[in-house]
mmCIF file of C-alpha atoms in Angstrom:
data_model
loop_
_atom_site.group_PDB
_atom_site.id
_atom_site.type_symbol
_atom_site.label_atom_id
_atom_site.label_comp_id
_atom_site.label_asym_id
_atom_site.label_seq_id
_atom_site.Cartn_x
_atom_site.Cartn_y
_atom_site.Cartn_z
ATOM 1 C CA MET A 8 -8.886 -1.326 12.367
ATOM 2 C CA ARG A 9 -7.495 -2.922 15.481
ATOM 3 C CA ASN A 10 -8.205 -6.500 16.381
ATOM 4 C CA ARG A 11 -10.836 -6.945 19.074
ATOM 5 C CA ASP A 12 -8.047 -7.241 21.645
ATOM 6 C CA GLY A 13 -6.587 -3.882 20.496
ATOM 7 C CA THR A 14 -3.605 -5.351 18.656
ATOM 8 C CA PHE A 15 -2.374 -4.721 15.139
ATOM 9 C CA PRO A 16 -3.906 -7.270 12.721
ATOM 10 C CA ILE A 17 -1.613 -9.792 11.047
ATOM 11 C CA LEU A 18 -2.512 -11.086 7.585
ATOM 12 C CA GLU A 19 -1.167 -14.340 6.183
ATOM 13 C CA THR A 20 -1.138 -15.700 2.650
ATOM 14 C CA ASP A 21 0.491 -18.792 1.202
ATOM 15 C CA ARG A 22 3.968 -17.222 1.196
ATOM 16 C CA LEU A 23 3.614 -13.988 3.128
ATOM 17 C CA ARG A 24 3.069 -12.610 6.581
ATOM 18 C CA LEU A 25 1.885 -9.012 6.671
ATOM 19 C CA ARG A 26 2.609 -7.509 10.074
ATOM 20 C CA LYS A 27 3.226 -4.291 11.966
ATOM 21 C CA VAL A 28 6.461 -2.520 11.049
ATOM 22 C CA THR A 29 8.512 -1.641 14.142
ATOM 23 C CA GLU A 30 11.625 0.426 14.814
ATOM 24 C CA GLU A 31 13.633 -2.814 14.685
ATOM 25 C CA ASP A 32 12.729 -2.990 10.984
ATOM 26 C CA ALA A 33 14.298 0.395 10.160
ATOM 27 C CA GLY A 34 17.358 -1.147 8.485
ATOM 28 C CA SER A 35 15.201 -3.304 6.213
ATOM 29 C CA VAL A 36 12.917 -0.374 5.380
ATOM 30 C CA LEU A 37 15.911 1.834 4.589
ATOM 31 C CA LYS A 38 17.326 -0.842 2.293
ATOM 32 C CA TYR A 39 14.398 -0.778 -0.142
ATOM 33 C CA LEU A 40 13.335 2.855 0.313
ATOM 34 C CA SER A 41 16.864 4.021 -0.529
ATOM 35 C CA ASP A 42 16.664 2.339 -3.956
ATOM 36 C CA PRO A 43 15.964 4.946 -6.687
ATOM 37 C CA GLU A 44 14.081 2.366 -8.778
ATOM 38 C CA VAL A 45 11.739 1.483 -5.912
ATOM 39 C CA MET A 46 11.160 5.179 -5.167
ATOM 40 C CA ARG A 47 10.745 6.304 -8.775
ATOM 41 C CA HIS A 48 6.924 6.492 -8.570
ATOM 42 C CA ILE A 49 6.391 6.880 -4.822
ATOM 43 C CA GLY A 50 6.573 10.675 -4.732
ATOM 44 C CA LEU A 51 9.531 10.783 -2.342
ATOM 45 C CA GLU A 52 13.250 11.097 -2.829
ATOM 46 C CA PRO A 53 15.198 7.908 -2.045
ATOM 47 C CA PHE A 54 15.934 7.690 1.674
ATOM 48 C CA THR A 55 19.522 8.198 2.768
ATOM 49 C CA THR A 56 19.405 7.842 6.561
ATOM 50 C CA ILE A 57 18.033 5.497 9.186
ATOM 51 C CA GLU A 58 16.209 8.526 10.647
ATOM 52 C CA GLU A 59 14.133 8.786 7.462
ATOM 53 C CA ALA A 60 13.188 5.115 7.777
ATOM 54 C CA LEU A 61 12.246 5.678 11.429
ATOM 55 C CA GLU A 62 10.077 8.660 10.396
ATOM 56 C CA GLU A 63 8.300 6.455 7.837
ATOM 57 C CA ILE A 64 7.660 3.805 10.495
ATOM 58 C CA SER A 65 6.392 6.507 12.860
ATOM 59 C CA TRP A 66 3.998 7.688 10.123
ATOM 60 C CA TYR A 67 2.666 4.105 9.795
ATOM 61 C CA GLN A 68 1.947 4.130 13.534
ATOM 62 C CA THR A 69 0.318 7.576 13.399
ATOM 63 C CA ILE A 70 -2.141 6.726 10.617
ATOM 64 C CA PHE A 71 -3.024 3.494 12.442
ATOM 65 C CA GLU A 72 -3.634 5.301 15.742
ATOM 66 C CA LYS A 73 -5.712 8.017 14.048
ATOM 67 C CA GLY A 74 -7.719 5.459 12.058
ATOM 68 C CA THR A 75 -6.859 7.148 8.756
ATOM 69 C CA GLY A 76 -4.861 4.212 7.454
ATOM 70 C CA ILE A 77 -2.996 1.008 8.117
ATOM 71 C CA ARG A 78 0.303 -0.119 6.614
ATOM 72 C CA TRP A 79 1.571 -3.668 6.851
ATOM 73 C CA GLY A 80 5.170 -4.731 6.455
ATOM 74 C CA ILE A 81 5.465 -7.460 3.841
ATOM 75 C CA THR A 82 7.591 -10.399 4.992
ATOM 76 C CA LEU A 83 8.270 -13.836 3.573
ATOM 77 C CA LYS A 84 7.061 -16.405 6.103
ATOM 78 C CA GLU A 85 10.407 -18.202 6.192
ATOM 79 C CA GLN A 86 12.595 -15.160 6.904
ATOM 80 C CA GLY A 87 10.740 -12.294 8.585
ATOM 81 C CA ASP A 88 12.659 -9.267 7.192
ATOM 82 C CA VAL A 89 10.411 -6.501 5.896
ATOM 83 C CA ILE A 90 10.764 -6.434 2.088
ATOM 84 C CA GLY A 91 8.041 -3.903 1.333
ATOM 85 C CA SER A 92 4.773 -2.526 2.597
ATOM 86 C CA CYS A 93 1.140 -2.452 1.579
ATOM 87 C CA GLY A 94 -1.883 -0.811 3.082
ATOM 88 C CA PHE A 95 -4.444 1.943 3.198
ATOM 89 C CA LEU A 96 -4.149 5.682 3.651
ATOM 90 C CA ASN A 97 -6.536 8.630 3.480
ATOM 91 C CA ARG A 98 -9.343 6.485 4.854
ATOM 92 C CA ALA A 99 -12.643 8.356 4.842
ATOM 93 C CA THR A 100 -14.774 6.342 7.258
ATOM 94 C CA GLN A 101 -17.911 8.399 6.621
ATOM 95 C CA HIS A 102 -17.641 7.545 2.906
ATOM 96 C CA TYR A 103 -16.454 3.924 3.364
ATOM 97 C CA ARG A 104 -13.406 4.433 1.184
ATOM 98 C CA ALA A 105 -9.620 4.441 1.374
ATOM 99 C CA GLU A 106 -6.588 4.593 -0.920
ATOM 100 C CA ILE A 107 -4.353 1.561 -1.321
ATOM 101 C CA GLY A 108 -0.618 1.677 -1.901
ATOM 102 C CA THR A 109 2.324 -0.673 -1.980
ATOM 103 C CA GLU A 110 6.057 -0.832 -2.595
ATOM 104 C CA LEU A 111 8.415 -3.767 -2.739
ATOM 105 C CA SER A 112 12.153 -4.327 -2.656
ATOM 106 C CA LYS A 113 13.551 -4.691 -6.172
ATOM 107 C CA ASP A 114 15.088 -8.024 -5.137
ATOM 108 C CA HIS A 115 11.549 -9.427 -5.023
ATOM 109 C CA TRP A 116 10.028 -7.922 -8.171
ATOM 110 C CA GLY A 117 8.457 -10.284 -10.694
ATOM 111 C CA GLN A 118 7.646 -13.037 -8.173
ATOM 112 C CA GLY A 119 3.967 -12.249 -7.544
ATOM 113 C CA ILE A 120 4.675 -11.005 -4.013
ATOM 114 C CA ALA A 121 3.142 -7.545 -4.493
ATOM 115 C CA SER A 122 0.062 -9.156 -6.024
ATOM 116 C CA GLU A 123 -0.304 -11.596 -3.122
ATOM 117 C CA ALA A 124 -0.004 -8.794 -0.558
ATOM 118 C CA PHE A 125 -2.336 -6.522 -2.544
ATOM 119 C CA GLU A 126 -5.030 -9.207 -2.612
ATOM 120 C CA ALA A 127 -4.818 -9.828 1.150
ATOM 121 C CA VAL A 128 -5.070 -6.102 1.903
ATOM 122 C CA ILE A 129 -8.009 -5.636 -0.490
ATOM 123 C CA GLN A 130 -9.836 -8.528 1.158
ATOM 124 C CA TYR A 131 -9.197 -7.038 4.613
ATOM 125 C CA GLY A 132 -10.498 -3.673 3.397
ATOM 126 C CA PHE A 133 -13.792 -5.006 2.129
ATOM 127 C CA GLU A 134 -14.424 -7.734 4.690
ATOM 128 C CA THR A 135 -13.046 -6.247 7.917
ATOM 129 C CA LEU A 136 -13.022 -2.475 7.378
ATOM 130 C CA GLN A 137 -16.326 -2.674 5.482
ATOM 131 C CA LEU A 138 -15.041 -0.381 2.725
ATOM 132 C CA GLN A 139 -17.295 0.208 -0.240
ATOM 133 C CA ARG A 140 -14.575 1.662 -2.472
ATOM 134 C CA ILE A 141 -10.808 1.268 -2.645
ATOM 135 C CA GLU A 142 -8.890 3.804 -4.706
ATOM 136 C CA ALA A 143 -5.413 3.662 -6.183
ATOM 137 C CA LEU A 144 -3.693 6.853 -7.372
ATOM 138 C CA ILE A 145 -0.933 5.834 -9.768
ATOM 139 C CA GLU A 146 1.585 7.985 -11.627
ATOM 140 C CA THR A 147 1.066 7.753 -15.383
ATOM 141 C CA PRO A 148 4.522 6.275 -16.164
ATOM 142 C CA ASN A 149 4.100 3.569 -13.482
ATOM 143 C CA THR A 150 2.871 0.796 -15.769
ATOM 144 C CA SER A 151 3.726 -2.018 -13.337
ATOM 145 C CA SER A 152 1.392 -0.603 -10.668
ATOM 146 C CA GLN A 153 -1.285 -0.002 -13.292
ATOM 147 C CA LYS A 154 -1.045 -3.664 -14.332
ATOM 148 C CA LEU A 155 -1.170 -4.755 -10.690
ATOM 149 C CA ALA A 156 -4.340 -2.750 -10.057
ATOM 150 C CA GLU A 157 -5.992 -3.952 -13.270
ATOM 151 C CA LYS A 158 -5.102 -7.573 -12.462
ATOM 152 C CA HIS A 159 -7.103 -7.203 -9.262
ATOM 153 C CA GLY A 160 -10.145 -5.733 -11.001
ATOM 154 C CA PHE A 161 -9.499 -2.020 -10.524
ATOM 155 C CA ILE A 162 -10.953 0.229 -13.208
ATOM 156 C CA ARG A 163 -9.160 3.328 -14.447
ATOM 157 C CA GLU A 164 -11.649 6.137 -13.940
ATOM 158 C CA GLY A 165 -9.663 9.037 -15.263
ATOM 159 C CA LEU A 166 -6.616 11.260 -15.220
ATOM 160 C CA LEU A 167 -5.937 13.713 -12.404
ATOM 161 C CA ARG A 168 -3.823 16.326 -14.148
ATOM 162 C CA LYS A 169 -0.896 17.835 -12.191
ATOM 163 C CA TYR A 170 -2.500 16.351 -9.072
ATOM 164 C CA GLU A 171 0.568 16.143 -6.818
ATOM 165 C CA PHE A 172 3.698 18.202 -6.395
ATOM 166 C CA THR A 173 6.458 15.781 -5.452
ATOM 167 C CA CYS A 174 10.215 15.775 -5.880
ATOM 168 C CA GLY A 175 10.137 19.244 -7.425
ATOM 169 C CA LYS A 176 7.579 18.502 -10.156
ATOM 170 C CA PHE A 177 3.847 18.207 -10.731
ATOM 171 C CA ASP A 178 2.664 14.665 -11.427
ATOM 172 C CA ASP A 179 -0.331 13.428 -13.373
ATOM 173 C CA LEU A 180 -2.048 10.508 -11.630
ATOM 174 C CA TYR A 181 -4.516 7.943 -12.851
ATOM 175 C CA MET A 182 -7.456 7.340 -10.524
ATOM 176 C CA TYR A 183 -8.305 3.659 -10.232
ATOM 177 C CA SER A 184 -11.082 2.154 -8.114
ATOM 178 C CA LEU A 185 -12.408 -1.186 -7.030
ATOM 179 C CA LEU A 186 -15.903 -1.393 -5.567
ATOM 180 C CA LYS A 187 -17.036 -3.971 -3.041
ATOM 181 C CA GLN A 188 -19.578 -5.371 -5.513
ATOM 182 C CA ASP A 189 -16.819 -5.824 -8.131
ATOM 183 C CA PHE A 190 -14.699 -7.644 -5.536
ATOM 184 C CA GLU A 191 -17.568 -9.901 -4.490
ATOM 185 C CA GLU A 192 -18.281 -10.832 -8.102
ATOM 186 C CA ARG A 193 -14.639 -11.881 -8.577
ATOM 187 C CA TYR A 194 -14.384 -14.053 -5.438
#
């Protein structure tokens, strides 16, 4: 997942720069991950301390180092503050698949930013990581994420009943997938 020179890859779109999240970004990360509306379908309680944001950033680094995932900080090119994240987790290299996930500061909802980041990460997954399948596990009430996945060609494959225990409850999740051949046909 690293660039040939061993560095963290940076992705750019028309409006966005997706980059490594560092400890210096902890305040920005805390800002959006402390918002109950942003966290409603993430499976975590809203963050309350900078230490929780630092733990999240440390987790991003750990999955990158282990090769099990990669999480980019979403920034607007003109300002540089992290306003969300997008990336892969639970990468199964032997099966050429990974899960995709994203979250975005409420201040930036409805502007197409999540969609722009999602598309860049999907492209990186198929073209650079050589994934064959990208999965998205989405809570059933999370209609905005379902629409985002469907907009990018993901197909809802089924319902995973009581699949996760988060925030003191069992959650049903929809399993979505996008195959490399579906992606190639779209672009």
